[in-house]
PDB file of C-alpha atoms and ligand atoms in Angstrom:
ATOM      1  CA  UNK A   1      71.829 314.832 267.254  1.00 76.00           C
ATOM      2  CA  UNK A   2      67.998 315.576 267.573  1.00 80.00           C
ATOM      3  CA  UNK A   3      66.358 312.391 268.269  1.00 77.00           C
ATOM      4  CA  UNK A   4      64.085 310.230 265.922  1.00 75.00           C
ATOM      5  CA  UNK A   5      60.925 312.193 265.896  1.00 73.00           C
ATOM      6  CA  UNK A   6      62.434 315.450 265.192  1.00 86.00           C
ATOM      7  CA  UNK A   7      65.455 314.251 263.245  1.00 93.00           C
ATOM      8  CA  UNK A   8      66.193 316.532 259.905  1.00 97.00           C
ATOM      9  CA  UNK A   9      67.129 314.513 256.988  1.00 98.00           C
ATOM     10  CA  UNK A  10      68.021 315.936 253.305  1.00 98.00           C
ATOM     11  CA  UNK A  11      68.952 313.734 250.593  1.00 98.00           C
ATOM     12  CA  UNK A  12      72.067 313.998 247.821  1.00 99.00           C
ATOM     13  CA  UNK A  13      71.034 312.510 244.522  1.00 99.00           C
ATOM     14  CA  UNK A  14      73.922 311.993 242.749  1.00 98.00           C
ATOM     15  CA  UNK A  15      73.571 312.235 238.701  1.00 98.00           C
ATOM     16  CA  UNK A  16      76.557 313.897 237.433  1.00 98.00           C
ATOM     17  CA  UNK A  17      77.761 310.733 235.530  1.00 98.00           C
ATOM     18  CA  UNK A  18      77.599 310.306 231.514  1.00 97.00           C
ATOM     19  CA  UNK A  19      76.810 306.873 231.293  1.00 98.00           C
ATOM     20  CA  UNK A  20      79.370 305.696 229.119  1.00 98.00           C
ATOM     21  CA  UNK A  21      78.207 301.842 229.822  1.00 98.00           C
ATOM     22  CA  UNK A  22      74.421 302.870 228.437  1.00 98.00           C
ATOM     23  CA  UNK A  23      75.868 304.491 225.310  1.00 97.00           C
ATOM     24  CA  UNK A  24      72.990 307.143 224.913  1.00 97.00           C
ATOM     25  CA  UNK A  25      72.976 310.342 223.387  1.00 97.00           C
ATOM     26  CA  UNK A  26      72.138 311.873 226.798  1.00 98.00           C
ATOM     27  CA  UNK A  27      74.152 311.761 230.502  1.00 98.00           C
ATOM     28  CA  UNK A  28      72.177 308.705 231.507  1.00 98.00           C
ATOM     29  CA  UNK A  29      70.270 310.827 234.375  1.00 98.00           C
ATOM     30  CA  UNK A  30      68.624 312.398 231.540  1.00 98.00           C
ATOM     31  CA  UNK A  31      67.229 309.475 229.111  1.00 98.00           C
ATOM     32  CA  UNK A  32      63.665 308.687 229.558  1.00 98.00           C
ATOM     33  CA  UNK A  33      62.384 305.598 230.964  1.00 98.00           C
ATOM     34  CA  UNK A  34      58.320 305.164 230.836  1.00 97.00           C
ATOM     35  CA  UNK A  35      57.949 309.149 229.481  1.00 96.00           C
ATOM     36  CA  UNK A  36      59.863 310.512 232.380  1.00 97.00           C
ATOM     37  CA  UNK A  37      64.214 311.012 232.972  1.00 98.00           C
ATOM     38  CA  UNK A  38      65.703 308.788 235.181  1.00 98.00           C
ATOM     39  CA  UNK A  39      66.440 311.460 237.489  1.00 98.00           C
ATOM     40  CA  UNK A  40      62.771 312.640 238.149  1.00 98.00           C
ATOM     41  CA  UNK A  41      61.924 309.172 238.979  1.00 98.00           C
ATOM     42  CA  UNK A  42      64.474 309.046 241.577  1.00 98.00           C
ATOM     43  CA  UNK A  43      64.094 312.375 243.216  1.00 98.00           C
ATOM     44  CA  UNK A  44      59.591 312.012 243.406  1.00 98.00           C
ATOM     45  CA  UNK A  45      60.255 308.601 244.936  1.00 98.00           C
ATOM     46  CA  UNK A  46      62.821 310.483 247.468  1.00 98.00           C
ATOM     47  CA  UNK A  47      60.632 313.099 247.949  1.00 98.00           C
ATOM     48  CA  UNK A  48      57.180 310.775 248.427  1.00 98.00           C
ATOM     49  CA  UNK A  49      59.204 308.961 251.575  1.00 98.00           C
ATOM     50  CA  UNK A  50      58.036 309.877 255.305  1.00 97.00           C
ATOM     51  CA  UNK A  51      60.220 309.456 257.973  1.00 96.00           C
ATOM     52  CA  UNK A  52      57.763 309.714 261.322  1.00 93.00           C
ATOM     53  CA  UNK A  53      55.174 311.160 259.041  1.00 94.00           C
ATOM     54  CA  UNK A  54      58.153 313.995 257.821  1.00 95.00           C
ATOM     55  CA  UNK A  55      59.499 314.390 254.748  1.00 97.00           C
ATOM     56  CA  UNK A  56      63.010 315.180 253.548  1.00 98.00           C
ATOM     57  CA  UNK A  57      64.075 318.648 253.961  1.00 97.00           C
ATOM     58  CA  UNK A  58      65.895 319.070 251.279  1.00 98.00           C
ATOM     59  CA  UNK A  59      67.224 317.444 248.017  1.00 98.00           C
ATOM     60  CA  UNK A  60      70.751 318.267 246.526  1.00 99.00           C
ATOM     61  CA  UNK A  61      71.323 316.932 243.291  1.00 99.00           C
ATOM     62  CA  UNK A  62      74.727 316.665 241.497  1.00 99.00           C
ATOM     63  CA  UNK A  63      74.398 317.595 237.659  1.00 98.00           C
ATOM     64  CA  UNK A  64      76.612 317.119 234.726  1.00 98.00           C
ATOM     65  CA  UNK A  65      78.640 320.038 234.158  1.00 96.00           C
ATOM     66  CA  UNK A  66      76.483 322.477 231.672  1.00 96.00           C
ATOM     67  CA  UNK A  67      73.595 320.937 232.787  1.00 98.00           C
ATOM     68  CA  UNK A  68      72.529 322.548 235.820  1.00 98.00           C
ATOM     69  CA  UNK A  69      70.497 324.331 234.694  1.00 98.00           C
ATOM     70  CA  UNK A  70      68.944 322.471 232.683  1.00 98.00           C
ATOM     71  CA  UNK A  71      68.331 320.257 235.785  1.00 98.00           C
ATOM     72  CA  UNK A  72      66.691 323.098 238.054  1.00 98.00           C
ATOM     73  CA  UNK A  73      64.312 323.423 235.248  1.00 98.00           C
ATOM     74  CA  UNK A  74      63.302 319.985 235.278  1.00 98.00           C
ATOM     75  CA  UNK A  75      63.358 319.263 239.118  1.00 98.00           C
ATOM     76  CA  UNK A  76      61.214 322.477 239.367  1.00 97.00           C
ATOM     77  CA  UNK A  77      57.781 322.059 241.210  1.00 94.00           C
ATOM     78  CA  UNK A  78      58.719 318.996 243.301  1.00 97.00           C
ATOM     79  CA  UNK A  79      57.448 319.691 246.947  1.00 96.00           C
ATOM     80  CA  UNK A  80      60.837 319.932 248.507  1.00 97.00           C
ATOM     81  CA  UNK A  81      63.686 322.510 248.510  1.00 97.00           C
ATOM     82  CA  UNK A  82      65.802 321.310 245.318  1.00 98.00           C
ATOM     83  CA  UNK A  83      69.619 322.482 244.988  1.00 98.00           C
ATOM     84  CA  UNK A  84      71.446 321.519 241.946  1.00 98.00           C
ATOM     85  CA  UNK A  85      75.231 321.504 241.993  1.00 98.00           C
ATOM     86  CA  UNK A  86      77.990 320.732 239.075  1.00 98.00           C
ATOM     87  CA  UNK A  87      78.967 317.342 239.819  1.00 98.00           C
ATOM     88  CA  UNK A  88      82.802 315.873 239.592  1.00 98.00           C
ATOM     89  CA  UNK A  89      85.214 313.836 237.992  1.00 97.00           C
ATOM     90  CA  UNK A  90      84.448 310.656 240.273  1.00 98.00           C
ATOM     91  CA  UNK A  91      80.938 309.613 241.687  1.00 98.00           C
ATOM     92  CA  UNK A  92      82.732 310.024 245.220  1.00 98.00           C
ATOM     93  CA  UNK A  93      83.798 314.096 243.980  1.00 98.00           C
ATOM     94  CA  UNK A  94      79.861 314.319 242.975  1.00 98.00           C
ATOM     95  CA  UNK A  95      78.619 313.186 246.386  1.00 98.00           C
ATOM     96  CA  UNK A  96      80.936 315.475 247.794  1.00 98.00           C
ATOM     97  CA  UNK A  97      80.136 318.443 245.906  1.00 98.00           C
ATOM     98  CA  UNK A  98      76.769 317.850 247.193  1.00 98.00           C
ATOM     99  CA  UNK A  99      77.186 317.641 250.326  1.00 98.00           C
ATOM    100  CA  UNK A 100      79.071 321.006 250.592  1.00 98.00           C
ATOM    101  CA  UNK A 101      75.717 322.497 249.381  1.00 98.00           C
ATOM    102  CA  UNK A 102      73.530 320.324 252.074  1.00 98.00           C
ATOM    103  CA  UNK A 103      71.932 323.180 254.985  1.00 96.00           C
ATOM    104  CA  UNK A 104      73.722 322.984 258.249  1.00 93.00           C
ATOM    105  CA  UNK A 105      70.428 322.138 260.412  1.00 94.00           C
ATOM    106  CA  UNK A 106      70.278 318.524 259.014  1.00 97.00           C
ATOM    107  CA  UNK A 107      70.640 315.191 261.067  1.00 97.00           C
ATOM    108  CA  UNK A 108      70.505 312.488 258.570  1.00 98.00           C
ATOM    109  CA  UNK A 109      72.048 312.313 254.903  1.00 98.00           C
ATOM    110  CA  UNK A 110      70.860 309.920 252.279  1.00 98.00           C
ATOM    111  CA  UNK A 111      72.947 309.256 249.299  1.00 99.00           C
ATOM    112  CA  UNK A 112      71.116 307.844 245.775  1.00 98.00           C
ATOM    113  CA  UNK A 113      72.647 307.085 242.748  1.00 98.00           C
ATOM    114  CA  UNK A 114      69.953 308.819 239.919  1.00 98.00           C
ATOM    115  CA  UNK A 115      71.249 305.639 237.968  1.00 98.00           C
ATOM    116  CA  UNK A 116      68.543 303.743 240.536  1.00 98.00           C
ATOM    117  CA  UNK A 117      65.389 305.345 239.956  1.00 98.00           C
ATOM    118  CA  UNK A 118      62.661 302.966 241.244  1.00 98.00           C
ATOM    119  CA  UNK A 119      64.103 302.674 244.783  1.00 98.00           C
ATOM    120  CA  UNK A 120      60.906 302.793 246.602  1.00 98.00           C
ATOM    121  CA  UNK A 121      59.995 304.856 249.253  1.00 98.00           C
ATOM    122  CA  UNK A 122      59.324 301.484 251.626  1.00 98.00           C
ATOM    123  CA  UNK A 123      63.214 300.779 251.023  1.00 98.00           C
ATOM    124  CA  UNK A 124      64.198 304.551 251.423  1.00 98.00           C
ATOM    125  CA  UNK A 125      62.316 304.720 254.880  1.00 98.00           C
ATOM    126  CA  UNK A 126      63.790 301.480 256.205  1.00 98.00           C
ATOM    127  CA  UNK A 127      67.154 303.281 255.651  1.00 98.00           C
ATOM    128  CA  UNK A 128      66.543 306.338 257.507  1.00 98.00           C
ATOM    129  CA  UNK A 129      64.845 304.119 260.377  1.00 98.00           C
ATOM    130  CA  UNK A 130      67.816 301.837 260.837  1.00 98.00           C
ATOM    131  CA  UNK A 131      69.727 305.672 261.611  1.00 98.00           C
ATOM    132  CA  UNK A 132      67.142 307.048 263.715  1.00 97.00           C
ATOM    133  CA  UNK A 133      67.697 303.295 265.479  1.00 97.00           C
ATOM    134  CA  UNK A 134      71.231 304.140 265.864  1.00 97.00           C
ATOM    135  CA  UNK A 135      73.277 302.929 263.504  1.00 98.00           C
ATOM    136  CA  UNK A 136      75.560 305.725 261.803  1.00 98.00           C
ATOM    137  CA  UNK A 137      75.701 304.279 258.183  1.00 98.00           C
ATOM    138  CA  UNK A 138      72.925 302.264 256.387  1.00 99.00           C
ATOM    139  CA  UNK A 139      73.146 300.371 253.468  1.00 99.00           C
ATOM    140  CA  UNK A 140      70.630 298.206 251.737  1.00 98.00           C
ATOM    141  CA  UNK A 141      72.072 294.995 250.585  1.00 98.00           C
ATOM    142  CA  UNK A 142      70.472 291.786 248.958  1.00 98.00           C
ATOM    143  CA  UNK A 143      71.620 288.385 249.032  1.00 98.00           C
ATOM    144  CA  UNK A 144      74.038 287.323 245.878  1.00 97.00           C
ATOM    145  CA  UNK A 145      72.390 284.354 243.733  1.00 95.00           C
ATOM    146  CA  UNK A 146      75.598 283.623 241.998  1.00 96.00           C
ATOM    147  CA  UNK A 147      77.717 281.317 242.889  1.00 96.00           C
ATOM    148  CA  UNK A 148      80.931 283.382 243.023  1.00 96.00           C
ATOM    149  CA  UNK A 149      84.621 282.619 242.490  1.00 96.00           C
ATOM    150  CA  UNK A 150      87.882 284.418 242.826  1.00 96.00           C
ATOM    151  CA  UNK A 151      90.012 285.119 240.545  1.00 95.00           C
ATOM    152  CA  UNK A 152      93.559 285.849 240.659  1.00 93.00           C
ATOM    153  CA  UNK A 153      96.834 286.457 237.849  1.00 91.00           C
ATOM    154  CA  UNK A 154      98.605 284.065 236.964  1.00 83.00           C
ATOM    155  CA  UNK A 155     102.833 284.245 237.335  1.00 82.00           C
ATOM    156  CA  UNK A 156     103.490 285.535 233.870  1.00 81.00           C
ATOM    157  CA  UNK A 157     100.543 288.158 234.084  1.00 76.00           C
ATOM    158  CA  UNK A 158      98.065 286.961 231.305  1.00 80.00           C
ATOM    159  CA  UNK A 159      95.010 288.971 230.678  1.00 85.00           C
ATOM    160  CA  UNK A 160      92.280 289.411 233.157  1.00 84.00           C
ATOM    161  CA  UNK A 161      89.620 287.744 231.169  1.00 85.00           C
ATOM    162  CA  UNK A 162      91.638 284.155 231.364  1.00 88.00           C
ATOM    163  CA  UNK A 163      92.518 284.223 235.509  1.00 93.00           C
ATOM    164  CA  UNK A 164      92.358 281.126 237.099  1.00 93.00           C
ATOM    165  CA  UNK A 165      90.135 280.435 239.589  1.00 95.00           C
ATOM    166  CA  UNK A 166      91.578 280.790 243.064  1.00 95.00           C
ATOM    167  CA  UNK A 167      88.800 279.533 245.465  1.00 97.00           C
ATOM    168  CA  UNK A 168      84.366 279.605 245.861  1.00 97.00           C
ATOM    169  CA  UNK A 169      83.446 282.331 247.637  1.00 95.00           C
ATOM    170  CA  UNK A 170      80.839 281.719 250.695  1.00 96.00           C
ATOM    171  CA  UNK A 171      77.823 283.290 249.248  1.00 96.00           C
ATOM    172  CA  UNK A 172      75.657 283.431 252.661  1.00 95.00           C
ATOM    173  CA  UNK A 173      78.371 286.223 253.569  1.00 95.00           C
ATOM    174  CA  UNK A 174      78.009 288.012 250.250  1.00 97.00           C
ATOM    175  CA  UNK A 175      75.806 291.370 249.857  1.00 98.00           C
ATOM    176  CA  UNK A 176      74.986 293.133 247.141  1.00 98.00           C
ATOM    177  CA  UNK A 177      74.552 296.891 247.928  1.00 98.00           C
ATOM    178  CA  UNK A 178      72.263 299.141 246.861  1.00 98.00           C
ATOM    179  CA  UNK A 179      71.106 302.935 247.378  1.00 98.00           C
ATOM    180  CA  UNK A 180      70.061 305.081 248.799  1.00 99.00           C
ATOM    181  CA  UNK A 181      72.868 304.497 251.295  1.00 99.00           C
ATOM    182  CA  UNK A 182      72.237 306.814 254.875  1.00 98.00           C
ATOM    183  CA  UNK A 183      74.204 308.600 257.482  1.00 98.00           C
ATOM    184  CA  UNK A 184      74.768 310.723 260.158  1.00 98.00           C
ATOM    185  CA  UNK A 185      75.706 314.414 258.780  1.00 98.00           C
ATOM    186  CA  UNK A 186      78.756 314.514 260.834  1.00 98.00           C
ATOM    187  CA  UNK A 187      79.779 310.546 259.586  1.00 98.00           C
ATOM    188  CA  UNK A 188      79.435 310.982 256.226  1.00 98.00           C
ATOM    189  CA  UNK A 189      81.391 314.482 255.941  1.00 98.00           C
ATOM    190  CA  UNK A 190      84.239 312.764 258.545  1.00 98.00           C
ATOM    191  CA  UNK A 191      84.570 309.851 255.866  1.00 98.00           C
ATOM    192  CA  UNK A 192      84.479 312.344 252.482  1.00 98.00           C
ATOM    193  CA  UNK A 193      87.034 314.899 254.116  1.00 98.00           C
ATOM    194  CA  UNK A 194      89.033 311.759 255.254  1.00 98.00           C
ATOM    195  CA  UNK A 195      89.518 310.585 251.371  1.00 97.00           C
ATOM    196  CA  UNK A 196      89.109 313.814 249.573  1.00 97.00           C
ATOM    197  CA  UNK A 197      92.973 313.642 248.541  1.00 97.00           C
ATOM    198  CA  UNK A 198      91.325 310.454 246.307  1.00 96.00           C
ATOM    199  CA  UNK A 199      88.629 312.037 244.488  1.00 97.00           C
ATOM    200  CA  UNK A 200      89.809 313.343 241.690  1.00 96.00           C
ATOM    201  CA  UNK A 201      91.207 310.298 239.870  1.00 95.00           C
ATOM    202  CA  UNK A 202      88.198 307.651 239.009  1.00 93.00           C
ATOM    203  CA  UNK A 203      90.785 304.642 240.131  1.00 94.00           C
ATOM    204  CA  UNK A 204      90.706 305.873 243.533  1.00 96.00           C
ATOM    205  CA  UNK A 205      87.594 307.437 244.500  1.00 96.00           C
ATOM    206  CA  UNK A 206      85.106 305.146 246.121  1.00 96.00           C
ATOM    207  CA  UNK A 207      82.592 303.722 244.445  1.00 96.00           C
ATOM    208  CA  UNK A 208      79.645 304.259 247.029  1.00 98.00           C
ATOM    209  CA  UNK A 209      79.625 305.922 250.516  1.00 98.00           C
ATOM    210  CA  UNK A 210      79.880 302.919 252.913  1.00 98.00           C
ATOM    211  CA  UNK A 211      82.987 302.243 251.485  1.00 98.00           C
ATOM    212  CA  UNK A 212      84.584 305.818 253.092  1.00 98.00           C
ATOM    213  CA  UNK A 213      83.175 304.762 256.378  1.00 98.00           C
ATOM    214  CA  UNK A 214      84.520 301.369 256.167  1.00 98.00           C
ATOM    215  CA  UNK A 215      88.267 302.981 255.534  1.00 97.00           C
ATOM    216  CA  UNK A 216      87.701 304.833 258.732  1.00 98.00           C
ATOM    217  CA  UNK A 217      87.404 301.136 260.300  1.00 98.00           C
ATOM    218  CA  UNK A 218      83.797 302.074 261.446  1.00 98.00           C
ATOM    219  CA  UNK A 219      80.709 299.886 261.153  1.00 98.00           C
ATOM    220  CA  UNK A 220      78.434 300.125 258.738  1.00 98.00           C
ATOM    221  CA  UNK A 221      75.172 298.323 258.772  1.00 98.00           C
ATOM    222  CA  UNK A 222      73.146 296.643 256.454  1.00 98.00           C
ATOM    223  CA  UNK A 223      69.160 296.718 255.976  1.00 98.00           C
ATOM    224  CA  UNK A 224      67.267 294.378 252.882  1.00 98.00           C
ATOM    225  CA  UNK A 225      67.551 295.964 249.731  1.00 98.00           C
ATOM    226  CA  UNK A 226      64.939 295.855 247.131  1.00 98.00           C
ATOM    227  CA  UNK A 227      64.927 294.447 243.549  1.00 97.00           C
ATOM    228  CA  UNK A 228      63.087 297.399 242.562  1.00 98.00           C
ATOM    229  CA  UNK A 229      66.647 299.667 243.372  1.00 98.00           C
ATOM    230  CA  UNK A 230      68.823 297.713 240.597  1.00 98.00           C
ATOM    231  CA  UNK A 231      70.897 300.044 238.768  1.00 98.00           C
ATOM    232  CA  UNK A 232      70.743 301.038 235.307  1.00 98.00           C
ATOM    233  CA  UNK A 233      74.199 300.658 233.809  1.00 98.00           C
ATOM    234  CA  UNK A 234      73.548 298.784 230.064  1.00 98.00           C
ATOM    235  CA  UNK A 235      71.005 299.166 227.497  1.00 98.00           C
ATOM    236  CA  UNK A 236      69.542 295.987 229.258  1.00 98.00           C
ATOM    237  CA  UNK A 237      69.339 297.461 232.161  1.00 98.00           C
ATOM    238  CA  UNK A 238      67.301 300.329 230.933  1.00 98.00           C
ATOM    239  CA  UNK A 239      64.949 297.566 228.919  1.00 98.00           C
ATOM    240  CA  UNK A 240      64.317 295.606 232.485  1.00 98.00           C
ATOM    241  CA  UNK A 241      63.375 299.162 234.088  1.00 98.00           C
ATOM    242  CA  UNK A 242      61.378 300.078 231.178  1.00 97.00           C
ATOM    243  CA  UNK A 243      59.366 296.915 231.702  1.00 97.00           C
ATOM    244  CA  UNK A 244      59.152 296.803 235.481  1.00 95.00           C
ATOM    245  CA  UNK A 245      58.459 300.049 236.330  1.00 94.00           C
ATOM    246  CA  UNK A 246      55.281 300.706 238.184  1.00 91.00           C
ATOM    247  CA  UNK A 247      52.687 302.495 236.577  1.00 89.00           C
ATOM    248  CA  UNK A 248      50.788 303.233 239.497  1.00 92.00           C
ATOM    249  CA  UNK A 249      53.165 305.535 241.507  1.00 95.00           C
ATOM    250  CA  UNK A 250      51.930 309.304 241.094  1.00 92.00           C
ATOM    251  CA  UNK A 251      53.826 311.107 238.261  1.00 89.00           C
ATOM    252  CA  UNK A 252      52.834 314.915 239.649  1.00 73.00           C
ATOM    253  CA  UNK A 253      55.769 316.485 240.942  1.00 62.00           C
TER     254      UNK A 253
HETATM  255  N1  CTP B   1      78.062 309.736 239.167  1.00 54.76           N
HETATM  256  C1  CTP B   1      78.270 311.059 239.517  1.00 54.76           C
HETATM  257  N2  CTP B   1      79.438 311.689 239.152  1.00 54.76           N
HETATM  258  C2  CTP B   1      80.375 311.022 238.450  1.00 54.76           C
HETATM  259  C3  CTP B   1      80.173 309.666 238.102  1.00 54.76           C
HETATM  260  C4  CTP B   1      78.997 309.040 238.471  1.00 54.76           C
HETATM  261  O1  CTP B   1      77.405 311.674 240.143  1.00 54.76           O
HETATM  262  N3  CTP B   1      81.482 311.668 238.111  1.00 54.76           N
HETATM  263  C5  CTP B   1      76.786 309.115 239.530  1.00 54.76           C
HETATM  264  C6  CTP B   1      75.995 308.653 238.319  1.00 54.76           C
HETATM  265  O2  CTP B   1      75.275 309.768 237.770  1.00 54.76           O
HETATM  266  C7  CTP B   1      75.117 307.570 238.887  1.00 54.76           C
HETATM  267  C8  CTP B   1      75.930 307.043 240.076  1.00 54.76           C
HETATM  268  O3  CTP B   1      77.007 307.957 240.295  1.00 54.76           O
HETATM  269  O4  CTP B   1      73.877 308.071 239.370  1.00 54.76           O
HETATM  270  C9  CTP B   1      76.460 305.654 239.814  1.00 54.76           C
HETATM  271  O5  CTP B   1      77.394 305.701 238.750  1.00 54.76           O
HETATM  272  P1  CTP B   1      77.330 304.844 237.409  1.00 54.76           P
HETATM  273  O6  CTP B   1      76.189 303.902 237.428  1.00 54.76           O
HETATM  274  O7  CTP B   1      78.705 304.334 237.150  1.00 54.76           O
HETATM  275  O8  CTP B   1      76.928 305.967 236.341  1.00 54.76           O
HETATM  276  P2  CTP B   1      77.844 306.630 235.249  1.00 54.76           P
HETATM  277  O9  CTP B   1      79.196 306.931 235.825  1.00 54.76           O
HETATM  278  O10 CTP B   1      77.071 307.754 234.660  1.00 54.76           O
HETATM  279  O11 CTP B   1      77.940 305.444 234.168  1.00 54.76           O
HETATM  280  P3  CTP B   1      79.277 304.900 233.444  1.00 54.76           P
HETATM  281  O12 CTP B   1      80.198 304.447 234.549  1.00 54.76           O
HETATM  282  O13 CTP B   1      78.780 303.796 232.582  1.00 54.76           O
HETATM  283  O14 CTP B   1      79.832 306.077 232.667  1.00 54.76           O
HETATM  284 MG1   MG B   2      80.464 305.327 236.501  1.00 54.76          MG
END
């Protein structure tokens, strides 16, 4: 790998999901938040980070199938090299997708979920640092400020709203983790070809990246994530971002 200063890094933006928990009209990469979709916000912000005063060199975004397209349109103009790829069943079949399409001469791989679309750039750079520092995958994680318990079945298999509780988890071990989630090129396609017999089927898959890395039983390490990265999964979600989103942040592509 080229060292920090000249390190290539291209980012997958995964957006391929239809947001069934947001109930909109539109794959939830699509719907609007402050004039703009949520997948433009995600990709400028990608594309306004600086990693030694270089930006990425290229995004590749998974779309919803039929809306490819549709998705080159919109990502059109931004001042990076934008692929757009049909997406997959599961998030981890989306990522993967993408990846295939990232170019060869590329160090460093982020990995953002469109469904986070005010990661900053601040958080996004801290990411890519903690690579360049050594460390082949990078996740941002917060602290957890509920107190949380687990939960188990009980003998004759009631329903999983009533479990009892089993025990108080210590929360001082606890992250939360966000995206965009980084990695060495050769890492993160190691840990996707490793599970790729998984997927297909939802149930399976991984839910982020990390989590392929951590079935390989290699580290992964974990920078502070930013309250600005929450995800949009409900309509409530989407009201918090619509609310909280800075109007500042430059809007040309
Ligand atoms: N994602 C994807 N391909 C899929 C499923 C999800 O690229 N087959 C992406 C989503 O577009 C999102 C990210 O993975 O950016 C996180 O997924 P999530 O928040 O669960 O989004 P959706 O799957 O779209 O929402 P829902 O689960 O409510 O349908
Ligand atoms: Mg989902």
């Amino acid at each position: 790998m080229r060292t920090a200063p000249e390190l290539r890094t291209a980012a997958i933006l995964t957006a391929a999901g239809s947001g069934a928990r947001l109930g909109h009209a539109l794959p939830k990469a699509l719907v609007p938040v402050a004039g703009d979709p949520i997948v433009l916000h995600a990709a400028r912000r990608l594309c306004a980070s600086r990693f030694d005063d270089r930006p990425i060199e290229s995004l590749v975004v998974s779309a919803p199938a039929g809306h490819v397209e549709g998705f080159v349109r919109l990502l059109d103009g931004l001042p990076v090299r934008v692929t757009v790829v049909a997406g997959g069943p599961s998030r981890q079949a989306s990522v993967a997708a993408a990846l295939a399409a990232v170019p060869d001469d590329v160090d460093v791989v982020l990995v953002h979920d469109a469904a986070r679309p005010f990661a900053p750039p601040a958080l996004i750079e801290r990411v890519v640092a903690a690579v360049a520092a050594g460390h082949e995958a990078v996740v941002p994680g917060l602290a957890v400020t509920d107190t949380i318990k687990r939960v188990g079945p009980t003998d004759d298999g009631g329903p999983a709203e009533g479990w009892p509780v089993l025990g108080t988890v210590d929360r001082a071990t606890l992250r939360a983790v966000q995206t965009p989630q980084g990695f060495t090129r050769a890492l993160l396609a190691r840990a996707h070809a490793a599970a790729a017999d998984d997927a297909a089927d939802e149930s399976l898959a991984a839910s982020d990246d990390a989590g392929l890395v951590e079935r390989l039983g290699l580290p992964v390490w974990v920078v502070p994530g930013d309250d600005d990265a929450a995800k949009i999964t409900t309509r409530r979600d989407l009201a918090i971002a619509e609310l909280t989103v800075d109007p500042s942040f430059p809007t040309e592509r």
